[in-house]
Coordinates of C-alpha atoms in Angstrom, one line a residue:
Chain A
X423 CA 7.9 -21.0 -4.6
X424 CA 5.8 -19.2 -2.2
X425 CA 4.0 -22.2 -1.4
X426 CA 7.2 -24.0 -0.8
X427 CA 8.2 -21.0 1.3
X428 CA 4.7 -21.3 3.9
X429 CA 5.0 -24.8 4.5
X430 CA 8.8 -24.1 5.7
X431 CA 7.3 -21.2 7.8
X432 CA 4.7 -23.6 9.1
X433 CA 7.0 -26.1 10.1
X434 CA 9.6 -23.5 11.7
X435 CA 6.7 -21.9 13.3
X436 CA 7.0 -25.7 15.6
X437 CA 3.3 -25.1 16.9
X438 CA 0.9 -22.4 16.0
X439 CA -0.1 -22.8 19.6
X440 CA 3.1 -21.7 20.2
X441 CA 2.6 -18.5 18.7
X442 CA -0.9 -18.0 20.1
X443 CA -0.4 -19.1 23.7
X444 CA 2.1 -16.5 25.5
X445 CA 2.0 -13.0 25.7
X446 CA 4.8 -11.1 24.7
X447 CA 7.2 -8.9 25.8
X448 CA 8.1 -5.6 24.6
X449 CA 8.4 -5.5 20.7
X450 CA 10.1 -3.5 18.5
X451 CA 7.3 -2.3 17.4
X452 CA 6.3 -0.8 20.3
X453 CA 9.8 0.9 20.3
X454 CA 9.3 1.9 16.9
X455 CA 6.0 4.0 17.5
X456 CA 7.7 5.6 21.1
X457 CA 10.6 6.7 18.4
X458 CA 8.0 8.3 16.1
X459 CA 6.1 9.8 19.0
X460 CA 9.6 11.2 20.2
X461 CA 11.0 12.4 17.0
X462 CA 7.5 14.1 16.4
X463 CA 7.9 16.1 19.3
X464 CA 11.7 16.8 18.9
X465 CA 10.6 18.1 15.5
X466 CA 8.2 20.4 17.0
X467 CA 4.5 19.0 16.9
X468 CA 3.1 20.0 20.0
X469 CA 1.7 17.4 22.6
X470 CA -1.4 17.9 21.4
X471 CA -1.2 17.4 17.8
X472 CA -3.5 14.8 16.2
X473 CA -1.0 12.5 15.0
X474 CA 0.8 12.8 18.4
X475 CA -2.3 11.6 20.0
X476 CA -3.2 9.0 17.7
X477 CA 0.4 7.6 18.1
X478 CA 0.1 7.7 21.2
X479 CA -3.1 6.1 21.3
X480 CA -2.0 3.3 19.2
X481 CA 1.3 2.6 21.5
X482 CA -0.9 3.0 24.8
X483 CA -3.3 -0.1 23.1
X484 CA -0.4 -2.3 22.0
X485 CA 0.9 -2.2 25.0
X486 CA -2.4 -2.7 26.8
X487 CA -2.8 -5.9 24.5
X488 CA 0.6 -7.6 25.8
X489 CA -1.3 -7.9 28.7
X490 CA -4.6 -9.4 28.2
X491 CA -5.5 -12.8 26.5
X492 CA -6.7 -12.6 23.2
X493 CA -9.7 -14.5 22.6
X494 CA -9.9 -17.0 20.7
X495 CA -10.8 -16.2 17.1
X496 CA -14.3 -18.6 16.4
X497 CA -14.0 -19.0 12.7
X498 CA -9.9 -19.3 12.5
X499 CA -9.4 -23.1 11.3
X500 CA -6.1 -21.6 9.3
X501 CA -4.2 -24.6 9.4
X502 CA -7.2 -26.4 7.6
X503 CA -7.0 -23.4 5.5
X504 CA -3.1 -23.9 4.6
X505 CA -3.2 -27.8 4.3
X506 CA -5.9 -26.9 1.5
X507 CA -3.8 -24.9 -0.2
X508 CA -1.0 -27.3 0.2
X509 CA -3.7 -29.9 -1.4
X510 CA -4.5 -27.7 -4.2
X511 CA -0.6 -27.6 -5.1
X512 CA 0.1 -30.6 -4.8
X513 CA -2.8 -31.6 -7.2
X514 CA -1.6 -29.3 -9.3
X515 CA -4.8 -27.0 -9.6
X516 CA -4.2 -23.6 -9.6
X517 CA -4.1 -22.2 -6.0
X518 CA -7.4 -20.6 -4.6
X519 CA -9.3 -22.7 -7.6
X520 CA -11.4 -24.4 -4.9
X521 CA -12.8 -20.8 -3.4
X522 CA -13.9 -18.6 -6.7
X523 CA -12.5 -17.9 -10.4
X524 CA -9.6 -15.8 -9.8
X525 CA -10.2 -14.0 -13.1
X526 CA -13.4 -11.9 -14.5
X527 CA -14.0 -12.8 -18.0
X528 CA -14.8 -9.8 -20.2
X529 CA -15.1 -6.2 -19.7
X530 CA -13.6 -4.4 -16.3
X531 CA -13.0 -1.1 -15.8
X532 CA -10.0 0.7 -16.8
X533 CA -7.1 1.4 -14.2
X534 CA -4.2 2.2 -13.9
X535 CA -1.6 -1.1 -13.6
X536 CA 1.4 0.3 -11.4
X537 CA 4.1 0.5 -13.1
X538 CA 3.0 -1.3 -16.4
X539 CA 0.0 1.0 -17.9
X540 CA 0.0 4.2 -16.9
X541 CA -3.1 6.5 -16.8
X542 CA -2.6 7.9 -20.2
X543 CA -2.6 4.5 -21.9
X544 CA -6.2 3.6 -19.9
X545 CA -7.8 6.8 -20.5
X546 CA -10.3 6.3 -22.9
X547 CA -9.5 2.6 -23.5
X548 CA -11.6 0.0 -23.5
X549 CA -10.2 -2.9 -20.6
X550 CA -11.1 -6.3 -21.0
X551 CA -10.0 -9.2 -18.4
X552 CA -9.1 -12.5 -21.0
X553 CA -8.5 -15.5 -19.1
X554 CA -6.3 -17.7 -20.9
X555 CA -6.3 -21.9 -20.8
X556 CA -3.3 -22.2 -18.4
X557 CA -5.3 -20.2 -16.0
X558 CA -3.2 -17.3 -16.4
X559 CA -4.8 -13.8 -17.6
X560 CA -4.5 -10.8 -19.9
X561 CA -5.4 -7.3 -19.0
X562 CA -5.7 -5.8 -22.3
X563 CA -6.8 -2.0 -22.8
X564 CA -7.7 -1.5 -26.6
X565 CA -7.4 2.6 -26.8
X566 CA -8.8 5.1 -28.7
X567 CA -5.8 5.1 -31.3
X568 CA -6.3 1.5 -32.2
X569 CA -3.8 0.0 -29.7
X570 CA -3.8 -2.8 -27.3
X571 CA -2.0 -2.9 -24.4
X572 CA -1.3 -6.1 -22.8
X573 CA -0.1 -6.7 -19.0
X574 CA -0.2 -10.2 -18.5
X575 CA -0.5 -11.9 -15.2
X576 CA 1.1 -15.1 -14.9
X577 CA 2.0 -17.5 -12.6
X578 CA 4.2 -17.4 -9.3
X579 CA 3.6 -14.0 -9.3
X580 CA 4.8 -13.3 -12.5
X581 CA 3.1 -10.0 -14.0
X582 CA 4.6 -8.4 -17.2
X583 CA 3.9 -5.9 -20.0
X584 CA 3.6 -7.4 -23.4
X585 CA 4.4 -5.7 -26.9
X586 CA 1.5 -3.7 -28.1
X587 CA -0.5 -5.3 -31.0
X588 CA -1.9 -2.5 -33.2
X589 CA -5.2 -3.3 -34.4
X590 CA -6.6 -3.2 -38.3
X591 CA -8.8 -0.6 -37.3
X592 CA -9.3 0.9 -34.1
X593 CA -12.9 -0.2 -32.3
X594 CA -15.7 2.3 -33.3
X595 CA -17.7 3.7 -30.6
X596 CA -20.0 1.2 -28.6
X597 CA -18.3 -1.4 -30.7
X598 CA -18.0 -5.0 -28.8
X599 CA -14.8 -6.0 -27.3
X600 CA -14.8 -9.6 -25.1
X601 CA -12.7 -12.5 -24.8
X602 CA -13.2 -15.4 -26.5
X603 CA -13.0 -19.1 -25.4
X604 CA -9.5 -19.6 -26.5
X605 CA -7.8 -16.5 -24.6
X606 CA -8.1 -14.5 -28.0
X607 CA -9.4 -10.8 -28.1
X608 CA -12.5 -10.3 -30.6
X609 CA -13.1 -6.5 -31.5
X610 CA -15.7 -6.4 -34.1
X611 CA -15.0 -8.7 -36.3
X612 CA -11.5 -8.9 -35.8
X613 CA -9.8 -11.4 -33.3
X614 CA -6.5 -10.8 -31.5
X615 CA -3.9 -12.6 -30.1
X616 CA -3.2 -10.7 -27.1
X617 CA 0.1 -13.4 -25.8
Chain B
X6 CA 7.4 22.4 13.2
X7 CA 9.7 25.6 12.1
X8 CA 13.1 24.3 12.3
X9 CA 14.7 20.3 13.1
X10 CA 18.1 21.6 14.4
X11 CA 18.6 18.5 16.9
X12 CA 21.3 15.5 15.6
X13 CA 20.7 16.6 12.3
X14 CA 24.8 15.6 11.7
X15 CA 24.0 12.2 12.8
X16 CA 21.6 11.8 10.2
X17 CA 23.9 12.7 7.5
X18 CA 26.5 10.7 8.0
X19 CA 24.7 7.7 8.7
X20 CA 23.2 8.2 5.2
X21 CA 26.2 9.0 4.0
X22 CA 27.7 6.6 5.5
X23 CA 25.1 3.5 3.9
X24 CA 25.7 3.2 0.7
X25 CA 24.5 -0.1 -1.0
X26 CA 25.3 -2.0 2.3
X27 CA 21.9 -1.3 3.7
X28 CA 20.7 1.5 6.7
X29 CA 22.3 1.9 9.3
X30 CA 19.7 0.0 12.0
X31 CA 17.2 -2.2 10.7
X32 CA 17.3 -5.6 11.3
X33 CA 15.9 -7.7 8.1
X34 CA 12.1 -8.6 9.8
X35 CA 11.5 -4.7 9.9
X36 CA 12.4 -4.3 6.2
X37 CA 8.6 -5.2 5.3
X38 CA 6.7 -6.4 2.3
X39 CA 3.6 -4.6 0.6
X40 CA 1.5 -6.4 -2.1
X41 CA -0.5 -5.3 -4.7
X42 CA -3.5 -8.2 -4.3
X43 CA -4.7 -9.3 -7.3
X44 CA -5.5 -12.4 -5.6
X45 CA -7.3 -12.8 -2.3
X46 CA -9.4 -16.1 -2.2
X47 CA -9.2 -16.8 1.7
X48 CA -6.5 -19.2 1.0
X49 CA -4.4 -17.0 -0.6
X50 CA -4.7 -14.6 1.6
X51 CA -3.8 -16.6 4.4
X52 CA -1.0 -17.8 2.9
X53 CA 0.5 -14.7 2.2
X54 CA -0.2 -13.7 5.7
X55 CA 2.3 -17.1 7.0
X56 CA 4.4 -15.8 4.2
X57 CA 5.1 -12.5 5.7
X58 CA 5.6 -14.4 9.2
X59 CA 8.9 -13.6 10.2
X60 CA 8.1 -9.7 9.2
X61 CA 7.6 -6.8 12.1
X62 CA 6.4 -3.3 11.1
X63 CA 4.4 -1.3 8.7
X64 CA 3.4 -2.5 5.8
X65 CA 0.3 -2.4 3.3
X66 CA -2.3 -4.7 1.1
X67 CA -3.0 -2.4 -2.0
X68 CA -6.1 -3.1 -3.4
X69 CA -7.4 -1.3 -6.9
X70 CA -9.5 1.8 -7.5
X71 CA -12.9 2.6 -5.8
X72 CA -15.5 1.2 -7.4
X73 CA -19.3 0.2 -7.2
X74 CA -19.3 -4.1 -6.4
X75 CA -22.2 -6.1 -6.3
X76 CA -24.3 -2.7 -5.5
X77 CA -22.0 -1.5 -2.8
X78 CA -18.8 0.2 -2.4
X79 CA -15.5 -1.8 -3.2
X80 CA -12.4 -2.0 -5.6
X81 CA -11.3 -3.2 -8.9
X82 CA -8.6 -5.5 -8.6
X83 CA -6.5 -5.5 -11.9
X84 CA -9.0 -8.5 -14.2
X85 CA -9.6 -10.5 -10.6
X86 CA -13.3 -10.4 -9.7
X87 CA -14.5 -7.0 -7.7
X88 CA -14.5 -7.1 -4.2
X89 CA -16.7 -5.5 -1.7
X90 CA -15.5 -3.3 1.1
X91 CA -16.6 -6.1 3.3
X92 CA -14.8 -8.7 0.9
X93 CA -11.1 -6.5 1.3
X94 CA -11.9 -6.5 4.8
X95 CA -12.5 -10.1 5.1
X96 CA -9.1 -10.6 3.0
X97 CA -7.1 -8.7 5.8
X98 CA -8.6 -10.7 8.6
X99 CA -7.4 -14.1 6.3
X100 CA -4.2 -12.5 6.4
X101 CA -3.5 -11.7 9.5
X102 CA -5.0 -15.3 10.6
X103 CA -2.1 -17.0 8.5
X104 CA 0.5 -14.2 9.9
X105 CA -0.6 -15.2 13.4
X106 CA -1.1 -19.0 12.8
X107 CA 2.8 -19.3 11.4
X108 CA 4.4 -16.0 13.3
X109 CA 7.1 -17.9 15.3
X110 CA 8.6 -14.6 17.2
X111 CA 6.3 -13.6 19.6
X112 CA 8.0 -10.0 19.5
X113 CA 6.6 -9.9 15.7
X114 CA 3.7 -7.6 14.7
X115 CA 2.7 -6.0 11.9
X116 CA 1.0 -3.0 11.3
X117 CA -1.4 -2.9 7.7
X118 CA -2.0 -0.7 6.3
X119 CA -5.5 -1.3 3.9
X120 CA -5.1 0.4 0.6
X121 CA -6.9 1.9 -2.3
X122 CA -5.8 4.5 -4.4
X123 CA -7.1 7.6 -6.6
X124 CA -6.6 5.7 -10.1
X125 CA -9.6 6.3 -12.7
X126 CA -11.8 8.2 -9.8
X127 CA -11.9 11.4 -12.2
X128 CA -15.6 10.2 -13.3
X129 CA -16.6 9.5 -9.9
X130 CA -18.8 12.1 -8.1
X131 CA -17.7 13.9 -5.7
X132 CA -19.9 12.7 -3.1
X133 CA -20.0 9.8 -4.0
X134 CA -16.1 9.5 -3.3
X135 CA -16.7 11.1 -0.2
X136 CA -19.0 7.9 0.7
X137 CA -17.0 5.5 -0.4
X138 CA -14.0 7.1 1.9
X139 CA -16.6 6.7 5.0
X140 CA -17.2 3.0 3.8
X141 CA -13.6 2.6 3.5
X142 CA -12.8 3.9 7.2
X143 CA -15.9 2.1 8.4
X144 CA -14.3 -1.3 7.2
X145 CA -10.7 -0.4 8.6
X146 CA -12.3 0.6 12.0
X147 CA -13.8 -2.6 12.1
X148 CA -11.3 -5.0 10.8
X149 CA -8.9 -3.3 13.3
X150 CA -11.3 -4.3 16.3
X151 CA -11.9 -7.6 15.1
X152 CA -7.7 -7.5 14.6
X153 CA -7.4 -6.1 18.7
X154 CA -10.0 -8.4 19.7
X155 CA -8.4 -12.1 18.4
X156 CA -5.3 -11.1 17.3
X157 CA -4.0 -8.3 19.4
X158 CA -0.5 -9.6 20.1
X159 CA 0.3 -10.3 16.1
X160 CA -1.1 -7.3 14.6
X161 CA -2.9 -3.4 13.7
X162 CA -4.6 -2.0 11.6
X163 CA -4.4 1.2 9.5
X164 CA -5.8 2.5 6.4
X165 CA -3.5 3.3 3.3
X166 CA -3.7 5.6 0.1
X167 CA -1.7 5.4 -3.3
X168 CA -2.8 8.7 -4.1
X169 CA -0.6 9.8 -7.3
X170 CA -1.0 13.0 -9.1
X171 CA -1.2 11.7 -12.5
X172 CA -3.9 8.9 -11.5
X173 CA -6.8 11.7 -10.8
X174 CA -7.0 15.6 -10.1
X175 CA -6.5 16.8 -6.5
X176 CA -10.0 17.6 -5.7
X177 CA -11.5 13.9 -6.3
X178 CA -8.9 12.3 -4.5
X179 CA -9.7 15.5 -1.8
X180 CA -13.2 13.9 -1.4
X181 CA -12.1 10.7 -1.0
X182 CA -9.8 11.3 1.8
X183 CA -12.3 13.7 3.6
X184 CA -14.5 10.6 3.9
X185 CA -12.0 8.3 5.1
X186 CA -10.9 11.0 7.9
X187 CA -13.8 12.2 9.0
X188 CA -15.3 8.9 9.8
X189 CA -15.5 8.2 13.6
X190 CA -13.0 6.2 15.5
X191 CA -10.9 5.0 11.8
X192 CA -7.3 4.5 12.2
X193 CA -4.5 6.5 10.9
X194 CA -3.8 6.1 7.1
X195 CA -0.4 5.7 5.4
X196 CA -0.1 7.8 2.5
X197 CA 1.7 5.7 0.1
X198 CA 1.8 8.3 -2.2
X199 CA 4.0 9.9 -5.5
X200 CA 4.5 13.4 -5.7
X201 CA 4.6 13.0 -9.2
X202 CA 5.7 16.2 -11.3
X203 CA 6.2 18.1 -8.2
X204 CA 9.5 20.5 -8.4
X205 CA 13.2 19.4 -7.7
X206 CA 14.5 22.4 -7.2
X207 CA 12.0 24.8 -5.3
X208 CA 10.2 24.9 -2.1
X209 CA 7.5 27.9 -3.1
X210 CA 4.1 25.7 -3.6
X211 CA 5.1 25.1 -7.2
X212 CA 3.3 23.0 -9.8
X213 CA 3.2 18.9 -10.0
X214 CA 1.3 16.9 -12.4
X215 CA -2.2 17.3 -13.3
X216 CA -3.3 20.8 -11.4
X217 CA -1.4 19.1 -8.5
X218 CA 1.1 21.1 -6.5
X219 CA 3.1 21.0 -3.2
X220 CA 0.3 22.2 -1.6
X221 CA -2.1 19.7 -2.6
X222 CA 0.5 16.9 -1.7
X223 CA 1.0 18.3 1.5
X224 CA -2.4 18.6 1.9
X225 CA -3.5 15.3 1.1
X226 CA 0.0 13.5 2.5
X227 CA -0.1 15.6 6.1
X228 CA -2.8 18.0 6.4
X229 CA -5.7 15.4 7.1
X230 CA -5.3 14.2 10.7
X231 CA -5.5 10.6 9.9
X232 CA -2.7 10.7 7.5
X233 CA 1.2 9.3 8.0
X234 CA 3.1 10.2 5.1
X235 CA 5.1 6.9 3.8
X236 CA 6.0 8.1 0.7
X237 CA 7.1 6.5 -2.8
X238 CA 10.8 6.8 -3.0
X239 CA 11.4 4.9 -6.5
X240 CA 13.4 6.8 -8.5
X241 CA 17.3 5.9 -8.4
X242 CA 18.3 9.1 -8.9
X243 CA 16.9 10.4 -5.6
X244 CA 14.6 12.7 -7.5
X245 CA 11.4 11.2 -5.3
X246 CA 13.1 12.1 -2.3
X247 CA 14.0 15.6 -3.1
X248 CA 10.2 16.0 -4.3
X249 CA 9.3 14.9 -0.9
X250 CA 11.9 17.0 0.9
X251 CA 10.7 19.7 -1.0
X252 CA 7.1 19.5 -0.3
X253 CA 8.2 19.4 3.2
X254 CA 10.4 22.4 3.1
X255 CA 7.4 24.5 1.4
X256 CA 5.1 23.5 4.1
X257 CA 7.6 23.8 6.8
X258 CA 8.9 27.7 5.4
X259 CA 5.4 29.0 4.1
X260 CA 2.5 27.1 6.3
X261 CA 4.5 26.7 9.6
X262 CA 3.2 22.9 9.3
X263 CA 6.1 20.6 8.2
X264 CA 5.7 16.5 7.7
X265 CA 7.5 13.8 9.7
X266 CA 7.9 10.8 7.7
X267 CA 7.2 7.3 9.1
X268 CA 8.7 5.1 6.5
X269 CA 9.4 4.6 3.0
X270 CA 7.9 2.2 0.2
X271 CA 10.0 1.5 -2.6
X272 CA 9.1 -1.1 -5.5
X273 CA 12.3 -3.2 -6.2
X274 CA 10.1 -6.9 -5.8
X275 CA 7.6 -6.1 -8.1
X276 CA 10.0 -4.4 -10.5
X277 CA 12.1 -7.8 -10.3
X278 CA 8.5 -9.7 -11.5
X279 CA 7.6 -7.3 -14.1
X280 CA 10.9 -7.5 -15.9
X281 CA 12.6 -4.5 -14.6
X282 CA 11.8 -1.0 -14.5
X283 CA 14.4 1.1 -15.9
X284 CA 15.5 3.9 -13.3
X285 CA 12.7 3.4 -10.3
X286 CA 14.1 -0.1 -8.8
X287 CA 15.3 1.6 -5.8
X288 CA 16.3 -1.1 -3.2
X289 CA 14.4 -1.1 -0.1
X290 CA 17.3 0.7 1.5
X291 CA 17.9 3.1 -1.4
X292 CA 14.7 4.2 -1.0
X293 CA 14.9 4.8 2.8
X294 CA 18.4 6.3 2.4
X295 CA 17.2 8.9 -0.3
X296 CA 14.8 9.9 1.9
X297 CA 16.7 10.2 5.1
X298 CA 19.5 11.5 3.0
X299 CA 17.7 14.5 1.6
X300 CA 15.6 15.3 4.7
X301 CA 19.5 16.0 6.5
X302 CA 20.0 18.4 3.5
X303 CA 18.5 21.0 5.2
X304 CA 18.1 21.5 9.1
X305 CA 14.6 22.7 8.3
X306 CA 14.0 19.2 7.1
X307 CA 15.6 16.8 9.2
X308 CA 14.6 13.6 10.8
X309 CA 16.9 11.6 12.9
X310 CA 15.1 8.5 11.7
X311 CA 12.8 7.2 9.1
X312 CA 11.3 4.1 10.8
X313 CA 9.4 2.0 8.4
X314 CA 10.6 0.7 5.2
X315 CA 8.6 -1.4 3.1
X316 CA 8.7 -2.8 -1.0
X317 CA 6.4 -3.8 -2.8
X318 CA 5.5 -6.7 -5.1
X319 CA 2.3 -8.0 -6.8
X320 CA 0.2 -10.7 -4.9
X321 CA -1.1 -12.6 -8.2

């Protein structure tokens, strides 16, 4: 979908040359950061306040940069770099296959995935990234109490928690944990199907 | 800032006003998006940037938790491969090249806000923290002159934390911010922040989550000189906003130092691709609304506007 989505931005866009050859006007952006600026110093902050300044600062360059040519960026070839990814797609590959694994394989550290594992269910786990066949991936952290926890990352975006699998025994200290070939979990000796 | 007396009214009954039909002023290409990047091959990253084409304002590229990458600082990023400071940095300038590349209104810029966040830091040295915030402001400095160098008419740059009180206690994340600021020439830094566990009902410094409290929010969101609070507003009962109100009130009453807001980041896109989250899918103008909404509550408090207003999703 997203893919679908660039390539109708790239051809509304009607030139990137277009994009990159005028300067522009006033933006709202500009107006935005003037508002802030303002509404800082209604609220109080005086003139000289850090953030005022930096503000300041950062509107005062903005609008410097409408008028001056940019120049031109030596390594940009981005439309090579989109009609790659267009060629990827279109073969099918998963996208970015061509540049670097997109998934580690085996033990990562332990954080915290917004919204899906909180810091409570990490601390003390045990995280391993398990790439599966369809090139999707499993973040699984295998806790102290013999759970694992699953978030699965998909594709198009796609990221979701799946139901905890509670293990026969829960991994002794120092005990190996690591994907294996298939997208399975192996802890010890026992091997789990983490989705 | 003691007292906010001016058009405070207005404020209220615009927000009162909004309901579900969306804020009273915002056209859609300022109603950014934020991505948590859990992939950022170059081609990915430019096509997100092209994705995010017909968008204008503040937004931010969350990256994971500090970490140590090939020998150097950099990030975790979720089961993707590690990056370097250099690598995130090299990500944002991929981004903004396909932002530029398929931006088709030349009035369009963005301002990114590069993210890390205080999640599984506890272990992490203090001073080592504190280095890894210098490395972190070092890369934004210099992404952002590379960025006003080729791309000046399509984009900024800014630093950004998710610092949340349950992900670490105050003092690491502390460190880590005390790099970032007090390395020369970085940019501002949007606090993306929670105030989780922080007090609904009182404005006296009280407790939050893990040895957190207003103070340390305010602290962390305001105090530092680099830092524009754009804070978490996900809960649909409005509780996020009062937090923040509150925090603001406290700091306003009791340190004569009160925040100013620049924009909101709610979560309703990456709720909608993890399945739902029950109670904390504020819209993108529900979370913009709260805010404004509560911050009128209380002349001490009030904003006439809340500028920026961004939601996030995952990038995977």
């Amino acid at each position: 979908v997203l893919a679908a989505l660039v390539l109708s931005a790239v051809a509304a866009s009607a030139a990137a040359g277009a994009a990159l050859s005028g300067p522009p006007g006033p933006t709202g952006v500009e107006a935005e950061l003037q508002a802030e600026i303002d509404g800082m110093r209604e609220a109080g902050l005086p003139a000289g306040h850090p953030k005022v300044r930096m503000l300041e600062e950062d509107l005062a360059e903005l609008r410097a940069a409408s008028g001056r040519r940019p120049r031109p960026d030596p390594q940009a070839d981005v439309g090579a770099l989109l009609a790659g990814e267009r060629a990827h797609e279109a073969a099918g590959s998963p996208v970015g296959a061509a540049d670097a694994p997109p998934w580690e394989s085996g033990g990562v550290e332990c954080e915290p995935v917004p919204g899906l594992l909180s810091a409570a269910e990490v601390a003390g786990a045990a995280c391993v990234s398990v790439p599966q066949p369809d090139g999707t991936n499993r973040y699984v952290a295998v806790g102290p109490d013999g759970v694992a926890r699953t978030v699965a990352f998909g594709a198009g975006g796609q990221v979701r928690r799946l139901a905890d699998t509670p293990l026969a025994a829960a991994p002794a200290p120092g005990e190996a944990v690591a994907p294996t070939p298939e997208g399975d979990l192996r802890v010890g000796a026992q091997v789990v199907d983490v989705g | 800032m003691a007292m906010r007396p001016r058009r405070w009214l207005a404020g209220v009954l615009c927000a009162a006003a909004i309901g579900a039909a969306g804020s009273c002023h915002k056209p859609p290409s300022a109603e950014t998006n934020s991505y948590y990047m859990a992939r950022n091959s170059p081609a990915d990253a430019a096509q997100l940037g092209c994705y995010n084409s017909g968008k204008s304002g503040r937004m931010t590229l969350f990256f994971g938790s500090p970490t140590t990458s090939a020998g150097v600082q950099g990030v975790t990023v979720w089961g993707a491969p590690n990056l370097t400071v250099a690598q995130v940095g090299q990500t944002v300038m991929d981004f903004v090249r396909g932002y530029a590349y398929c931006r088709s209104d030349p009035g369009h810029r963005l301002l990114i806000g590069i993210g890390t966040s205080n999640s599984a830091i506890d272990d992490d040295a203090d001073d080592w923290l504190y280095a890894h915030g210098r490395a972190w402001g070092t890369m934004v400095r210099d992404v952002a002159h590379w960025v006003a160098t080729y791309y000046p008419w399509h984009a900024r740059i800014y630093g950004a934390y998710d610092f949340e009180p349950s992900w670490s206690s105050p003092w690491k994340a502390h460190h880590w911010m005390a790099g970032y600021d007090g390395t020369a020439g970085r940019p501002g830094l949007y606090a993306n922040a929670s105030a989780d566990g922080c007090p609904t009902t009182t404005a006296t410094g009280g407790a939050c989550d893990n040895g957190w409290n207003q103070w340390w929010v305010w602290h962390m969101g305001w105090e530092f000189d680099s830092a524009l609070p754009f804070p978490q507003i996900y809960a649909t009962s409005g509780v996020n906003a009062r937090q923040w109100q509150l925090v603001d009130l406290y700091a306003t009453v009791h340190l004569g130092d009160g925040m100013y807001f620049y924009g909101t980041t709610s979560q309703w896109g990456a709720c909608r691709q993890v399945g739902g989250c029950a109670g904390t899918d504020n819209t993108i103008h529900q979370a913009h609304d709260q805010l404004v909404w509560w911050l009128a509550t209380d002349a001490r408090t009030h904003q006439d506007a809340v500028d920026g207003m961004t939601d996030l999703s995952w990038n995977s």
